[in-house]
Amino acid sequence: MTVVEVGARDGLQNERRSVPAAEKIAFIDLLSRSGLRCIEVTSFVSPKAIPQLADAQEVFAGITKVPGVRYPVLVPNAKGYERARACGADAIAVFTAASEAFTQRNINMSVEKSIAVFSAVVERAKRDGVWVRGYVSTAFGSPFGDAVTPEMVRDVCVRLFTLGCDEISVGDTIGVGVPTQVEAMVPLLAREIPLERLAFHFHDTRGTALANIYAALQAGVAIFDASAGGLGGCPYAPGATGNVGTEDVLYMLERMGVETGVDVDAVRAASRAIRSSIDHELTSKAFQAMEAAQARETASR
Ligand code: COA
Ligand code: ZN
């Protein structure tokens, strides 16, 4: 079971407060010591689109890369690819969506155009020996009300996979999906893409993320995205709240006897560090429970 940590990117891109690069670096360095094997660092996107991640270069160059940990960065086009490569990135993520309206607002392209842009990016990446993840957002619904069907999701996933993506992450960007939908979607995708190449990316907007992970797990999925403390959202998805909390996922899996190799206390230490950089409490329930238990313990001493 692999947990892909997306807090530094998906989380921080949606924070009102811009977090200084040094604090992002400290956060990521703590995460690197937790046993996580894949930590998304930042995005080489337009700083006008995502001002929170305008310091991508500084952050990527500043983190201490632990051997055996993969550090992907988001890349929306050739310019992003070149910026990422210039500071030494060897893993990228390209991103499109099932929803046409969302894709248009998020990256100012149609889904069709995004596939064409990524086709060139992935081709270069493959030549350069760069690992590539492909995101398909809004897989369970669009914030703009346009219809998304499982077949649309499958088609976009297959197109990204065919371009040469090593892994496909299917995202419930606005947190509307429920377990029965997940149960139906996994076999549809698994007919076209090997299960070990499929990840799911749930947001906990309506409290269904862990139930969805459980459903995907039962269906054979082994890679899940999560963000420390439950940081997260998407600035182009109004009302989207955080990713499912890494601590929540780790708590559940650990108690179920599922190996992840990640030390939840080390992730919690990273969450604590980033909490002081943002302007609200962290939403991960497991994080909150661990903090409360520790406060009780301290008080009783
Ligand atoms: N990095 C830095 N700057 C970039 C860039 C990149 N990867 N891609 C484009 N730009 C700059 C251009 O140089 C240009 O700058 P200028 O105005 O100073 O000349 C400007 O951005 C517009 O470029 P253009 O190619 O016309 O892009 P666009 O305005 O159509 O925007 C994207 C397209 C993809 C660059 C932009 O929508 C984007 O970065 N989106 C990312 C959204 C995101 O990260 N969402 C979160 C994931 S859910
Ligand atoms: Zn997300």
Short mmCIF file of C-alpha atoms and ligand atoms in Angstrom, two decimals:
data_model
loop_
_atom_site.label_atom_id
_atom_site.label_comp_id
_atom_site.label_asym_id
_atom_site.label_seq_id
_atom_site.Cartn_x
_atom_site.Cartn_y
_atom_site.Cartn_z
CA MET A 1 0.00 0.00 0.00
CA THR A 2 1.41 3.35 -1.03
CA VAL A 3 0.32 6.70 0.32
CA VAL A 4 1.21 9.61 -1.95
CA GLU A 5 1.61 12.79 0.08
CA VAL A 6 0.15 15.80 -1.75
CA GLY A 7 -0.13 18.36 1.08
CA ALA A 8 2.73 20.57 -0.01
CA ARG A 9 1.12 20.99 -3.44
CA ASP A 10 -2.63 20.31 -3.37
CA GLY A 11 -2.79 21.56 0.21
CA LEU A 12 -0.74 24.72 0.10
CA GLN A 13 -1.97 25.86 -3.31
CA ASN A 14 -5.33 26.47 -1.69
CA GLU A 15 -4.28 28.28 1.46
CA ARG A 16 -5.23 31.94 1.82
CA ARG A 17 -1.96 32.66 3.53
CA SER A 18 1.06 32.35 1.34
CA VAL A 19 3.50 30.12 3.19
CA PRO A 20 7.13 31.25 3.01
CA ALA A 21 9.42 28.92 1.08
CA ALA A 22 11.53 28.11 4.16
CA GLU A 23 8.44 26.84 6.00
CA LYS A 24 7.41 24.71 3.02
CA ILE A 25 10.91 23.25 2.90
CA ALA A 26 10.87 22.44 6.62
CA PHE A 27 7.45 20.76 6.17
CA ILE A 28 8.61 18.63 3.26
CA ASP A 29 11.84 17.69 5.02
CA LEU A 30 9.83 16.42 8.00
CA LEU A 31 7.60 14.43 5.64
CA SER A 32 10.70 12.94 4.02
CA ARG A 33 11.63 11.37 7.35
CA SER A 34 8.29 9.61 7.82
CA GLY A 35 8.75 6.67 5.49
CA LEU A 36 6.57 8.15 2.72
CA ARG A 37 7.94 7.06 -0.64
CA CYS A 38 6.25 9.66 -2.82
CA ILE A 39 5.93 13.32 -1.83
CA GLU A 40 4.55 15.85 -4.27
CA VAL A 41 6.56 19.02 -3.79
CA THR A 42 5.07 21.89 -5.78
CA SER A 43 3.81 22.98 -9.23
CA PHE A 44 5.68 24.62 -12.06
CA VAL A 45 2.54 26.35 -13.25
CA SER A 46 1.85 29.98 -14.06
CA PRO A 47 2.47 32.09 -10.94
CA LYS A 48 -0.56 34.12 -11.99
CA ALA A 49 -2.71 31.00 -11.81
CA ILE A 50 -1.32 29.77 -8.46
CA PRO A 51 0.58 32.54 -6.65
CA GLN A 52 0.93 30.29 -3.58
CA LEU A 53 3.38 28.11 -5.49
CA ALA A 54 5.31 30.86 -7.28
CA ASP A 55 8.36 29.80 -5.26
CA ALA A 56 8.45 26.33 -6.85
CA GLN A 57 12.07 26.58 -7.89
CA GLU A 58 13.29 27.71 -4.48
CA VAL A 59 11.29 25.03 -2.69
CA PHE A 60 12.33 22.21 -5.01
CA ALA A 61 15.99 23.20 -4.80
CA GLY A 62 15.80 23.71 -1.03
CA ILE A 63 14.44 20.36 0.13
CA THR A 64 16.71 17.53 1.22
CA LYS A 65 15.96 14.65 -1.11
CA VAL A 66 16.01 11.35 0.72
CA PRO A 67 17.19 8.43 -1.43
CA GLY A 68 14.30 6.15 -2.34
CA VAL A 69 11.71 8.92 -2.09
CA ARG A 70 10.13 10.22 -5.28
CA TYR A 71 9.45 13.96 -5.44
CA PRO A 72 7.02 14.74 -8.29
CA VAL A 73 6.09 18.26 -9.36
CA LEU A 74 3.09 19.39 -11.39
CA VAL A 75 3.76 20.54 -14.92
CA PRO A 76 1.01 22.04 -17.13
CA ASN A 77 2.94 22.56 -20.36
CA ALA A 78 6.39 22.63 -22.01
CA LYS A 79 7.41 25.73 -20.11
CA GLY A 80 6.62 24.03 -16.81
CA TYR A 81 8.54 20.96 -17.90
CA GLU A 82 11.60 23.03 -18.70
CA ARG A 83 11.44 24.90 -15.40
CA ALA A 84 11.07 21.61 -13.49
CA ARG A 85 13.95 19.96 -15.32
CA ALA A 86 16.16 23.03 -14.86
CA CYS A 87 16.11 22.48 -11.12
CA GLY A 88 16.62 18.74 -11.39
CA ALA A 89 13.13 17.23 -11.11
CA ASP A 90 13.04 13.61 -12.25
CA ALA A 91 9.34 12.98 -11.62
CA ILE A 92 6.43 15.06 -12.92
CA ALA A 93 2.66 15.04 -12.89
CA VAL A 94 0.53 16.24 -15.77
CA PHE A 95 -3.08 17.06 -15.07
CA THR A 96 -6.34 17.22 -16.91
CA ALA A 97 -9.90 16.36 -15.97
CA ALA A 98 -13.03 14.51 -16.95
CA SER A 99 -14.99 17.77 -16.89
CA GLU A 100 -14.61 20.06 -19.87
CA ALA A 101 -15.68 23.17 -17.90
CA PHE A 102 -13.22 22.48 -15.10
CA THR A 103 -10.32 21.88 -17.49
CA GLN A 104 -11.08 25.11 -19.28
CA ARG A 105 -11.00 27.11 -16.05
CA ASN A 106 -8.11 25.25 -14.49
CA ILE A 107 -5.64 25.20 -17.37
CA ASN A 108 -7.35 27.34 -20.02
CA MET A 109 -7.52 24.46 -22.50
CA SER A 110 -10.07 21.92 -23.65
CA VAL A 111 -9.52 18.33 -22.51
CA GLU A 112 -8.56 17.51 -26.11
CA LYS A 113 -5.99 20.31 -26.21
CA SER A 114 -4.56 19.27 -22.84
CA ILE A 115 -3.96 15.75 -24.15
CA ALA A 116 -2.10 17.22 -27.12
CA VAL A 117 0.04 19.44 -24.86
CA PHE A 118 0.78 16.55 -22.50
CA SER A 119 1.55 14.22 -25.37
CA ALA A 120 4.59 16.36 -26.18
CA VAL A 121 5.54 16.77 -22.49
CA VAL A 122 5.27 13.05 -21.71
CA GLU A 123 7.24 12.17 -24.84
CA ARG A 124 10.10 14.38 -23.68
CA ALA A 125 9.83 13.02 -20.16
CA LYS A 126 10.08 9.44 -21.39
CA ARG A 127 13.15 10.32 -23.45
CA ASP A 128 14.71 11.97 -20.39
CA GLY A 129 13.95 9.03 -18.10
CA VAL A 130 11.50 11.11 -16.06
CA TRP A 131 8.71 9.34 -14.15
CA VAL A 132 5.23 10.62 -15.00
CA ARG A 133 1.99 10.65 -13.09
CA GLY A 134 -1.23 11.64 -14.86
CA TYR A 135 -4.07 13.23 -12.92
CA VAL A 136 -7.67 13.01 -13.98
CA SER A 137 -9.60 15.48 -11.83
CA THR A 138 -13.35 15.85 -11.26
CA ALA A 139 -13.83 12.11 -11.79
CA PHE A 140 -16.99 12.01 -9.67
CA GLY A 141 -18.42 15.40 -10.47
CA SER A 142 -17.62 18.90 -11.64
CA PRO A 143 -17.90 22.08 -9.59
CA PHE A 144 -19.49 23.71 -12.62
CA GLY A 145 -22.42 21.33 -12.89
CA ASP A 146 -21.50 19.76 -16.24
CA ALA A 147 -22.10 16.02 -16.33
CA VAL A 148 -19.23 13.58 -15.75
CA THR A 149 -19.80 9.89 -16.46
CA PRO A 150 -17.57 6.93 -15.52
CA GLU A 151 -17.03 6.32 -19.25
CA MET A 152 -15.70 9.87 -19.67
CA VAL A 153 -13.31 9.28 -16.77
CA ARG A 154 -12.18 5.98 -18.26
CA ASP A 155 -11.55 7.55 -21.66
CA VAL A 156 -9.38 10.35 -20.27
CA CYS A 157 -7.48 7.90 -18.03
CA VAL A 158 -6.81 5.61 -20.98
CA ARG A 159 -5.59 8.49 -23.11
CA LEU A 160 -3.12 9.64 -20.44
CA PHE A 161 -1.99 6.08 -19.85
CA THR A 162 -1.50 5.56 -23.58
CA LEU A 163 0.72 8.66 -23.73
CA GLY A 164 3.07 6.83 -21.37
CA CYS A 165 2.09 7.94 -17.87
CA ASP A 166 3.52 5.55 -15.28
CA GLU A 167 0.65 6.06 -12.89
CA ILE A 168 -2.86 7.48 -13.21
CA SER A 169 -4.43 9.27 -10.25
CA VAL A 170 -8.21 9.50 -10.39
CA GLY A 171 -9.36 12.52 -8.42
CA ASP A 172 -12.58 13.34 -6.64
CA THR A 173 -11.68 17.02 -6.69
CA ILE A 174 -14.88 18.25 -5.06
CA GLY A 175 -15.43 15.31 -2.72
CA VAL A 176 -18.82 14.15 -3.99
CA GLY A 177 -18.14 10.47 -4.66
CA VAL A 178 -19.56 7.59 -2.62
CA PRO A 179 -18.29 3.99 -2.20
CA THR A 180 -20.75 2.38 -4.61
CA GLN A 181 -19.46 4.68 -7.37
CA VAL A 182 -15.90 3.73 -6.52
CA GLU A 183 -16.81 0.03 -6.60
CA ALA A 184 -18.25 0.50 -10.06
CA MET A 185 -15.42 2.65 -11.38
CA VAL A 186 -12.44 0.50 -10.40
CA PRO A 187 -13.29 -2.52 -12.58
CA LEU A 188 -14.13 -0.21 -15.49
CA LEU A 189 -10.66 1.33 -15.28
CA ALA A 190 -8.88 -1.91 -14.44
CA ARG A 191 -10.01 -3.43 -17.72
CA GLU A 192 -7.78 -0.88 -19.48
CA ILE A 193 -5.06 0.01 -16.96
CA PRO A 194 -3.22 -2.39 -14.63
CA LEU A 195 -4.47 -1.98 -11.07
CA GLU A 196 -0.95 -1.38 -9.75
CA ARG A 197 -0.76 1.74 -11.94
CA LEU A 198 -3.98 3.24 -10.58
CA ALA A 199 -4.19 5.68 -7.70
CA PHE A 200 -7.23 7.36 -6.17
CA HIS A 201 -7.27 10.93 -4.90
CA PHE A 202 -10.13 11.71 -2.56
CA HIS A 203 -11.16 14.95 -0.95
CA ASP A 204 -13.13 14.73 2.26
CA THR A 205 -15.54 17.59 1.53
CA ARG A 206 -18.60 15.53 2.47
CA GLY A 207 -16.94 13.05 4.81
CA THR A 208 -16.89 10.14 2.36
CA ALA A 209 -13.15 9.93 1.66
CA LEU A 210 -12.23 7.06 3.99
CA ALA A 211 -15.27 5.06 2.96
CA ASN A 212 -14.22 5.57 -0.66
CA ILE A 213 -10.68 4.47 0.10
CA TYR A 214 -12.01 1.35 1.77
CA ALA A 215 -14.12 0.58 -1.28
CA ALA A 216 -11.17 1.11 -3.64
CA LEU A 217 -8.96 -1.03 -1.42
CA GLN A 218 -11.47 -3.87 -1.54
CA ALA A 219 -11.52 -3.53 -5.32
CA GLY A 220 -7.74 -3.94 -5.46
CA VAL A 221 -6.40 -0.37 -5.58
CA ALA A 222 -3.12 0.04 -3.68
CA ILE A 223 -2.14 3.71 -4.12
CA PHE A 224 -3.93 6.58 -2.38
CA ASP A 225 -3.25 10.30 -2.31
CA ALA A 226 -3.58 12.13 0.99
CA SER A 227 -2.37 15.32 2.57
CA ALA A 228 -0.80 15.80 5.97
CA GLY A 229 -3.31 17.22 8.43
CA GLY A 230 -5.93 17.28 5.65
CA LEU A 231 -4.54 20.41 4.04
CA GLY A 232 -5.94 21.10 0.65
CA GLY A 233 -8.46 21.94 -1.96
CA CYS A 234 -8.34 23.36 -5.42
CA PRO A 235 -8.60 27.07 -6.17
CA TYR A 236 -10.53 26.36 -9.37
CA ALA A 237 -13.08 24.17 -7.60
CA PRO A 238 -15.18 26.53 -5.47
CA GLY A 239 -16.03 25.03 -2.10
CA ALA A 240 -13.57 22.15 -2.43
CA THR A 241 -12.06 21.42 0.95
CA GLY A 242 -9.05 19.42 1.92
CA ASN A 243 -7.70 16.16 0.73
CA VAL A 244 -8.29 13.23 2.99
CA GLY A 245 -5.82 13.55 5.85
CA THR A 246 -2.69 11.40 5.67
CA GLU A 247 -3.01 10.65 9.38
CA ASP A 248 -6.61 9.49 8.85
CA VAL A 249 -5.59 7.11 6.07
CA LEU A 250 -2.60 5.82 8.03
CA TYR A 251 -4.67 5.31 11.16
CA MET A 252 -7.27 3.29 9.31
CA LEU A 253 -4.81 1.18 7.32
CA GLU A 254 -2.59 0.50 10.31
CA ARG A 255 -5.53 -0.68 12.41
CA MET A 256 -6.69 -2.84 9.50
CA GLY A 257 -3.26 -4.48 9.42
CA VAL A 258 -2.36 -3.00 6.02
CA GLU A 259 1.35 -2.16 5.66
CA THR A 260 2.34 1.32 4.46
CA GLY A 261 5.81 1.71 5.93
CA VAL A 262 4.91 5.21 7.11
CA ASP A 263 5.28 6.43 10.68
CA VAL A 264 2.10 8.35 11.52
CA ASP A 265 3.82 10.27 14.33
CA ALA A 266 6.40 11.57 11.91
CA VAL A 267 3.65 12.79 9.57
CA ARG A 268 1.94 14.38 12.53
CA ALA A 269 5.15 16.24 13.37
CA ALA A 270 5.13 17.66 9.83
CA SER A 271 1.46 18.65 10.19
CA ARG A 272 2.22 20.43 13.43
CA ALA A 273 4.99 22.37 11.75
CA ILE A 274 2.76 23.54 8.90
CA ARG A 275 -0.16 24.36 11.19
CA SER A 276 1.68 27.40 12.47
CA SER A 277 2.11 28.64 8.87
CA ILE A 278 -1.58 28.67 7.97
CA ASP A 279 -4.55 30.54 9.39
CA HIS A 280 -6.88 27.73 10.46
CA GLU A 281 -6.95 24.43 12.31
CA LEU A 282 -6.07 21.25 10.46
CA THR A 283 -9.08 19.11 9.56
CA SER A 284 -7.64 15.59 9.84
CA LYS A 285 -9.63 13.83 12.55
CA ALA A 286 -6.81 11.44 13.45
CA PHE A 287 -4.43 14.40 13.77
CA GLN A 288 -6.90 16.20 16.05
CA ALA A 289 -7.41 13.07 18.15
CA MET A 290 -3.68 12.52 18.59
CA GLU A 291 -3.20 16.15 19.56
CA ALA A 292 -6.08 16.00 22.04
CA ALA A 293 -4.75 12.78 23.60
CA GLN A 294 -1.37 14.35 24.04
CA ALA A 295 -2.86 17.51 25.57
CA ARG A 296 -4.78 15.36 28.08
CA GLU A 297 -1.65 13.44 28.92
CA THR A 298 0.34 16.63 29.44
CA ALA A 299 -2.43 18.11 31.61
CA SER A 300 -2.57 15.01 33.85
CA ARG A 301 1.15 15.09 34.59
N1 COA B 1 5.33 28.40 -15.59
C1 COA B 1 5.43 29.74 -15.46
N2 COA B 1 4.80 30.61 -16.24
C2 COA B 1 4.02 30.10 -17.22
C3 COA B 1 3.87 28.73 -17.41
C4 COA B 1 4.55 27.86 -16.53
N3 COA B 1 4.44 26.54 -16.64
N4 COA B 1 3.05 28.53 -18.44
C5 COA B 1 2.71 29.74 -18.90
N5 COA B 1 3.29 30.70 -18.16
C6 COA B 1 3.17 32.15 -18.32
C7 COA B 1 3.49 32.61 -19.71
O1 COA B 1 4.87 32.81 -19.84
C8 COA B 1 2.71 33.88 -19.83
O2 COA B 1 3.36 34.89 -19.10
P1 COA B 1 3.24 36.44 -19.52
O3 COA B 1 1.81 36.80 -19.34
O4 COA B 1 4.13 37.12 -18.55
O5 COA B 1 3.70 36.47 -20.94
C9 COA B 1 1.44 33.55 -19.05
O6 COA B 1 1.82 32.52 -18.13
C10 COA B 1 0.32 33.06 -19.95
O7 COA B 1 0.78 31.98 -20.72
P2 COA B 1 -0.21 31.08 -21.63
O8 COA B 1 0.62 30.05 -22.27
O9 COA B 1 -1.07 31.97 -22.47
O10 COA B 1 -1.05 30.35 -20.53
P3 COA B 1 -2.57 30.55 -20.09
O11 COA B 1 -2.82 31.92 -19.62
O12 COA B 1 -3.44 29.98 -21.13
O13 COA B 1 -2.59 29.59 -18.82
C11 COA B 1 -1.67 27.62 -17.77
C12 COA B 1 -2.38 28.18 -18.97
C13 COA B 1 -1.77 26.13 -17.89
C14 COA B 1 -0.22 28.07 -17.81
C15 COA B 1 -2.32 28.16 -16.45
O14 COA B 1 -3.71 28.05 -16.56
C16 COA B 1 -1.87 27.38 -15.24
O15 COA B 1 -0.71 27.45 -14.85
N6 COA B 1 -2.76 26.63 -14.59
C17 COA B 1 -2.41 25.81 -13.44
C18 COA B 1 -3.61 25.61 -12.58
C19 COA B 1 -3.31 24.68 -11.45
O16 COA B 1 -2.18 24.44 -11.06
N7 COA B 1 -4.36 24.15 -10.86
C20 COA B 1 -4.20 23.32 -9.71
C21 COA B 1 -4.30 21.89 -10.02
S1 COA B 1 -5.94 21.33 -9.55
ZN ZN B 2 -6.91 17.39 -5.00
#
